[in-house]
Amino acid sequence: MATVDVIIPAYNGARYLPAAIESVLSQTFEDWQIVLVDDGSTDNTTEVIAPYRERLGSKFTYVKQENRGLPAARNAAIRNSTSEYLGLLDADDLWLPCRLAESVKVMRERPGAGLAYGLIAGIDPEDRIGSTWVGNLKDAEGRIAPYIYMRKVELPCPTITFRRRCVDKVGMFDESMRATEDRDLWLRIALEYEVAFIPKVLAYYRLSPNSMSTDPERMLRAQLQFIRKHYGSKGCGFRSRQIALARAYKQRAEVLKARARPWDALASSLRALAYYPMDVDNLRTAGSLVVNWTMSSGRT
């Protein structure tokens, strides 16, 4: 039995899959096995992974299923896993060689931690590396469930390693959630266990112009579903809910601004401000959008 099962869900990811798998092969920590779930791909995923299946043998488990979405694909991989630790890697992301070594090290040093995560850098469709995500270092680890709920802490998926016994206790990914299902699971784990943070870049996260985060309405619905689901959990009371709602509407405002919808962006930012006026960022965003909207109106 390997120490880490590498969970790779794949849907029409043939373009990037070889690079993702090669990033696993390059790990300095070698006691791993891959569990790849093909979630009903219609491209040449099967042909692309065939050489790796032959080369890796028992270190590569392949599961084929009808298309059921990302949470269901990850759950299928978890059900086919056997290792103590589970590490997430999406088909278009990349791990740095230190990724598993750093993750296993901190999990062994902190037996009370249910999951560990680290930093990421962005990478575009042409493999150009962008800026590094630093995150909220002040509230990065420990008992941080309320900060996850309020989205004051982000846990990047390609850096996540969690103990298998955690999902045995809190359940797997919620397949009714087609977005924020990752944060939903991290929160459920964080409500029961500590979270460990690794202050190093562990992975490259693929930035796509077609990602769900560019769809403001779908993302907002997902955020509201998450907020409603966990309202009332420990540390997730009224004030935390107001902050979470404000951050959801502020994010929507920023996406709408980028899509040249200044009036809608302004309305969303004002709603964020109404939910939590104590946050200076909400006031700053609304003020900036008022100025932008006024200037654009003056030019028409």
Protein backbone atom coordinates (compact mmCIF):
# COMPACT_ATOMS: atom_id res chain seq x y z
CA MET A 1 0.00 0.00 0.00
CA ALA A 2 1.34 3.41 -0.98
CA THR A 3 1.50 6.30 1.48
CA VAL A 4 -0.32 8.74 -0.83
CA ASP A 5 -3.03 8.22 -3.41
CA VAL A 6 -2.93 10.94 -6.06
CA ILE A 7 -6.53 11.77 -7.00
CA ILE A 8 -6.84 12.90 -10.63
CA PRO A 9 -10.31 13.55 -12.10
CA ALA A 10 -10.26 13.99 -15.87
CA TYR A 11 -12.89 15.22 -18.29
CA ASN A 12 -11.65 15.96 -21.81
CA GLY A 13 -8.27 16.82 -20.34
CA ALA A 14 -6.06 15.02 -22.85
CA ARG A 15 -4.19 18.21 -23.77
CA TYR A 16 -2.71 18.70 -20.31
CA LEU A 17 -2.92 15.23 -18.72
CA PRO A 18 0.58 14.06 -19.73
CA ALA A 19 2.17 17.10 -18.07
CA ALA A 20 0.09 16.57 -14.92
CA ILE A 21 1.11 12.90 -14.71
CA GLU A 22 4.75 13.74 -15.41
CA SER A 23 4.65 16.17 -12.49
CA VAL A 24 3.71 13.23 -10.26
CA LEU A 25 6.53 11.14 -11.69
CA SER A 26 8.97 13.93 -10.86
CA GLN A 27 8.15 13.89 -7.12
CA THR A 28 11.06 13.54 -4.72
CA PHE A 29 8.69 11.53 -2.49
CA GLU A 30 8.12 8.29 -4.39
CA ASP A 31 5.70 6.28 -2.24
CA TRP A 32 2.55 7.17 -4.18
CA GLN A 33 0.05 5.70 -6.58
CA ILE A 34 -2.29 7.42 -9.04
CA VAL A 35 -6.05 6.97 -9.06
CA LEU A 36 -7.36 8.57 -12.25
CA VAL A 37 -11.09 8.80 -12.96
CA ASP A 38 -12.11 9.44 -16.56
CA ASP A 39 -15.43 11.22 -16.12
CA GLY A 40 -16.97 10.36 -19.49
CA SER A 41 -14.36 12.09 -21.67
CA THR A 42 -15.07 12.32 -25.40
CA ASP A 43 -11.53 13.25 -26.41
CA ASN A 44 -8.50 10.95 -26.65
CA THR A 45 -7.90 10.69 -22.89
CA THR A 46 -7.84 6.87 -23.04
CA GLU A 47 -5.07 6.86 -25.66
CA VAL A 48 -3.07 9.56 -23.88
CA ILE A 49 -2.92 7.71 -20.57
CA ALA A 50 -2.37 4.22 -22.05
CA PRO A 51 1.46 4.46 -21.97
CA TYR A 52 1.36 5.51 -18.30
CA ARG A 53 -0.94 2.65 -17.35
CA GLU A 54 1.46 0.21 -18.98
CA ARG A 55 4.54 1.86 -17.52
CA LEU A 56 3.28 2.26 -13.96
CA GLY A 57 1.31 -0.96 -13.59
CA SER A 58 -0.09 -1.31 -10.08
CA LYS A 59 0.87 2.30 -9.30
CA PHE A 60 -1.83 3.50 -11.72
CA THR A 61 -5.51 2.78 -11.12
CA TYR A 62 -7.85 3.80 -13.95
CA VAL A 63 -11.61 4.20 -13.49
CA LYS A 64 -13.97 5.01 -16.36
CA GLN A 65 -17.48 6.33 -15.66
CA GLU A 66 -20.27 8.27 -17.35
CA ASN A 67 -19.98 12.02 -17.01
CA ARG A 68 -21.23 12.95 -13.54
CA GLY A 69 -19.21 16.07 -12.72
CA LEU A 70 -16.09 16.89 -10.75
CA PRO A 71 -17.31 16.03 -7.22
CA ALA A 72 -18.55 12.61 -8.37
CA ALA A 73 -15.27 11.92 -10.19
CA ARG A 74 -13.24 12.78 -7.09
CA ASN A 75 -15.52 10.60 -4.97
CA ALA A 76 -15.05 7.68 -7.36
CA ALA A 77 -11.30 8.09 -6.98
CA ILE A 78 -11.59 8.19 -3.18
CA ARG A 79 -13.67 4.99 -3.21
CA ASN A 80 -10.90 3.33 -5.23
CA SER A 81 -8.13 4.61 -2.96
CA THR A 82 -6.37 2.69 -0.20
CA SER A 83 -3.67 5.00 1.13
CA GLU A 84 -3.42 6.91 4.38
CA TYR A 85 -3.17 10.26 2.60
CA LEU A 86 -5.03 11.63 -0.44
CA GLY A 87 -3.54 14.37 -2.61
CA LEU A 88 -5.55 16.32 -5.18
CA LEU A 89 -4.31 17.06 -8.69
CA ASP A 90 -6.64 18.19 -11.47
CA ALA A 91 -5.85 17.16 -15.03
CA ASP A 92 -4.68 20.61 -16.11
CA ASP A 93 -2.61 21.53 -13.04
CA LEU A 94 1.01 20.73 -12.21
CA TRP A 95 2.87 19.75 -9.06
CA LEU A 96 6.33 20.97 -8.17
CA PRO A 97 8.77 18.15 -7.30
CA CYS A 98 8.59 18.97 -3.58
CA ARG A 99 4.79 18.81 -3.41
CA LEU A 100 4.32 15.40 -1.80
CA ALA A 101 7.47 15.47 0.32
CA GLU A 102 6.45 18.74 1.97
CA SER A 103 2.84 17.61 2.46
CA VAL A 104 3.64 14.23 4.00
CA LYS A 105 6.29 15.80 6.23
CA VAL A 106 3.91 18.33 7.78
CA MET A 107 1.10 15.77 8.17
CA ARG A 108 3.42 13.41 10.03
CA GLU A 109 4.69 16.24 12.22
CA ARG A 110 1.13 17.35 13.07
CA PRO A 111 -1.03 14.31 13.83
CA GLY A 112 -3.93 16.57 14.83
CA ALA A 113 -4.13 18.07 11.34
CA GLY A 114 -6.79 16.70 9.03
CA LEU A 115 -5.49 18.42 5.94
CA ALA A 116 -2.52 20.44 4.73
CA TYR A 117 -2.19 23.00 1.95
CA GLY A 118 0.36 25.39 0.51
CA LEU A 119 0.90 28.17 -1.99
CA ILE A 120 0.31 28.14 -5.73
CA ALA A 121 1.42 30.12 -8.75
CA GLY A 122 -0.80 30.68 -11.74
CA ILE A 123 -0.01 29.20 -15.13
CA ASP A 124 -1.76 30.13 -18.37
CA PRO A 125 -2.91 27.79 -21.18
CA GLU A 126 0.49 28.22 -22.86
CA ASP A 127 2.42 27.23 -19.70
CA ARG A 128 3.56 30.76 -18.88
CA ILE A 129 3.96 31.11 -15.12
CA GLY A 130 2.27 34.08 -13.51
CA SER A 131 2.05 35.53 -10.03
CA THR A 132 2.19 33.60 -6.78
CA TRP A 133 -0.88 33.39 -4.57
CA VAL A 134 0.15 34.33 -1.03
CA GLY A 135 -3.17 34.04 0.78
CA ASN A 136 -4.03 35.11 4.30
CA LEU A 137 -0.92 34.25 6.30
CA LYS A 138 -2.41 35.63 9.52
CA ASP A 139 -5.14 33.00 9.75
CA ALA A 140 -3.52 30.30 7.65
CA GLU A 141 -3.62 27.32 9.99
CA GLY A 142 -4.96 25.75 13.14
CA ARG A 143 -8.65 25.76 13.95
CA ILE A 144 -9.65 27.96 11.04
CA ALA A 145 -13.13 26.69 10.07
CA PRO A 146 -14.79 30.13 10.53
CA TYR A 147 -12.19 31.74 8.26
CA ILE A 148 -12.87 29.14 5.58
CA TYR A 149 -16.60 29.85 5.91
CA MET A 150 -16.05 33.60 5.60
CA ARG A 151 -13.63 32.96 2.73
CA LYS A 152 -10.92 34.87 4.50
CA VAL A 153 -8.74 31.82 3.85
CA GLU A 154 -8.48 30.04 0.49
CA LEU A 155 -7.21 26.47 0.24
CA PRO A 156 -5.94 25.83 -3.32
CA CYS A 157 -6.99 22.36 -4.51
CA PRO A 158 -3.72 21.25 -6.17
CA THR A 159 -1.91 21.74 -2.85
CA ILE A 160 -4.44 19.88 -0.67
CA THR A 161 -3.49 16.65 1.10
CA PHE A 162 -5.94 15.14 3.59
CA ARG A 163 -6.17 12.02 5.68
CA ARG A 164 -8.44 9.31 4.36
CA ARG A 165 -9.92 8.84 7.85
CA CYS A 166 -11.21 12.42 7.65
CA VAL A 167 -13.60 11.64 4.80
CA ASP A 168 -14.57 8.43 6.59
CA LYS A 169 -15.75 10.70 9.41
CA VAL A 170 -17.18 13.79 7.66
CA GLY A 171 -18.12 12.33 4.27
CA MET A 172 -16.81 12.87 0.77
CA PHE A 173 -17.46 15.68 -1.72
CA ASP A 174 -21.08 16.83 -1.86
CA GLU A 175 -22.22 15.85 -5.35
CA SER A 176 -25.20 18.21 -5.17
CA MET A 177 -22.72 21.10 -5.32
CA ARG A 178 -21.25 21.74 -8.75
CA ALA A 179 -19.06 24.54 -7.38
CA THR A 180 -17.58 25.32 -3.95
CA GLU A 181 -17.74 21.57 -3.30
CA ASP A 182 -14.05 21.68 -2.47
CA ARG A 183 -14.41 24.46 0.12
CA ASP A 184 -17.44 22.60 1.48
CA LEU A 185 -15.30 19.54 2.24
CA TRP A 186 -12.39 21.57 3.63
CA LEU A 187 -14.79 23.30 6.01
CA ARG A 188 -16.28 20.02 7.19
CA ILE A 189 -12.79 18.67 7.84
CA ALA A 190 -11.71 21.91 9.54
CA LEU A 191 -14.70 21.75 11.88
CA GLU A 192 -13.27 18.47 13.23
CA TYR A 193 -9.50 18.81 12.77
CA GLU A 194 -6.70 21.33 12.60
CA VAL A 195 -5.45 22.63 9.25
CA ALA A 196 -1.72 22.73 8.49
CA PHE A 197 -0.15 25.32 6.18
CA ILE A 198 3.04 24.96 4.12
CA PRO A 199 4.48 28.40 3.25
CA LYS A 200 5.94 27.27 -0.07
CA VAL A 201 4.72 27.11 -3.65
CA LEU A 202 3.71 23.49 -4.18
CA ALA A 203 1.79 23.59 -7.45
CA TYR A 204 0.89 25.52 -10.58
CA TYR A 205 -2.81 26.26 -11.04
CA ARG A 206 -4.04 26.49 -14.64
CA LEU A 207 -5.87 29.76 -15.32
CA SER A 208 -8.55 29.47 -17.98
CA PRO A 209 -10.68 32.21 -19.55
CA ASN A 210 -13.58 29.74 -19.50
CA SER A 211 -13.35 28.84 -15.81
CA MET A 212 -16.49 28.93 -13.70
CA SER A 213 -15.13 31.88 -11.71
CA THR A 214 -15.73 34.03 -14.82
CA ASP A 215 -19.48 33.23 -14.68
CA PRO A 216 -20.69 35.64 -11.98
CA GLU A 217 -24.23 34.31 -11.68
CA ARG A 218 -23.30 30.64 -11.40
CA MET A 219 -20.53 31.42 -8.93
CA LEU A 220 -22.86 33.53 -6.79
CA ARG A 221 -25.46 30.74 -6.66
CA ALA A 222 -22.78 28.30 -5.56
CA GLN A 223 -21.48 30.68 -2.90
CA LEU A 224 -24.97 31.26 -1.51
CA GLN A 225 -25.63 27.50 -1.41
CA PHE A 226 -22.42 27.00 0.57
CA ILE A 227 -23.23 29.84 2.98
CA ARG A 228 -26.74 28.55 3.64
CA LYS A 229 -25.58 24.97 4.11
CA HIS A 230 -23.10 25.74 6.89
CA TYR A 231 -24.82 28.62 8.63
CA GLY A 232 -25.06 27.70 12.30
CA SER A 233 -22.01 25.46 12.37
CA LYS A 234 -19.46 26.20 15.08
CA GLY A 235 -18.01 29.65 14.41
CA CYS A 236 -20.34 30.20 11.45
CA GLY A 237 -22.92 32.48 13.03
CA PHE A 238 -24.64 35.68 11.98
CA ARG A 239 -21.56 37.93 11.73
CA SER A 240 -19.62 35.28 9.83
CA ARG A 241 -22.54 34.85 7.45
CA GLN A 242 -22.70 38.59 6.78
CA ILE A 243 -18.99 38.67 6.01
CA ALA A 244 -19.32 35.62 3.75
CA LEU A 245 -22.25 37.19 1.87
CA ALA A 246 -20.37 40.45 1.47
CA ARG A 247 -17.35 38.67 0.01
CA ALA A 248 -19.55 36.72 -2.40
CA TYR A 249 -21.17 39.88 -3.76
CA LYS A 250 -17.85 41.72 -3.85
CA GLN A 251 -16.36 38.92 -5.96
CA ARG A 252 -19.37 39.11 -8.28
CA ALA A 253 -18.88 42.87 -8.58
CA GLU A 254 -15.25 42.42 -9.58
CA VAL A 255 -16.14 39.88 -12.29
CA LEU A 256 -18.93 42.10 -13.61
CA LYS A 257 -16.55 45.05 -13.74
CA ALA A 258 -14.07 42.98 -15.76
CA ARG A 259 -16.93 42.09 -18.14
CA ALA A 260 -17.73 45.77 -18.72
CA ARG A 261 -21.04 45.74 -16.84
CA PRO A 262 -20.45 48.78 -14.61
CA TRP A 263 -24.03 49.26 -13.39
CA ASP A 264 -24.45 45.62 -12.39
CA ALA A 265 -21.00 45.68 -10.77
CA LEU A 266 -21.92 48.77 -8.77
CA ALA A 267 -25.22 47.24 -7.61
CA SER A 268 -23.41 44.09 -6.46
CA SER A 269 -20.72 46.07 -4.64
CA LEU A 270 -23.35 48.14 -2.83
CA ARG A 271 -25.04 44.95 -1.72
CA ALA A 272 -21.70 43.72 -0.37
CA LEU A 273 -21.33 46.98 1.51
CA ALA A 274 -24.83 46.64 2.95
CA TYR A 275 -24.09 43.14 4.23
CA TYR A 276 -20.85 44.17 5.95
CA PRO A 277 -20.10 47.91 6.00
CA MET A 278 -17.27 47.45 8.52
CA ASP A 279 -14.95 46.07 5.83
CA VAL A 280 -12.97 48.92 4.28
CA ASP A 281 -12.44 46.84 1.13
CA ASN A 282 -16.19 46.78 0.53
CA LEU A 283 -16.34 50.56 0.81
CA ARG A 284 -13.28 50.96 -1.41
CA THR A 285 -14.70 48.68 -4.10
CA ALA A 286 -18.07 50.43 -4.09
CA GLY A 287 -16.41 53.86 -4.21
CA SER A 288 -14.22 52.84 -7.12
CA LEU A 289 -17.19 51.51 -9.05
CA VAL A 290 -19.20 54.69 -8.37
CA VAL A 291 -16.37 56.72 -9.90
CA ASN A 292 -16.07 54.34 -12.88
CA TRP A 293 -19.82 54.35 -13.48
CA THR A 294 -20.01 58.15 -13.23
CA MET A 295 -17.16 58.57 -15.69
CA SER A 296 -18.62 56.06 -18.15
CA SER A 297 -22.03 57.74 -17.91
CA GLY A 298 -20.44 61.11 -18.60
CA ARG A 299 -18.89 59.81 -21.80
CA THR A 300 -22.19 58.57 -23.19
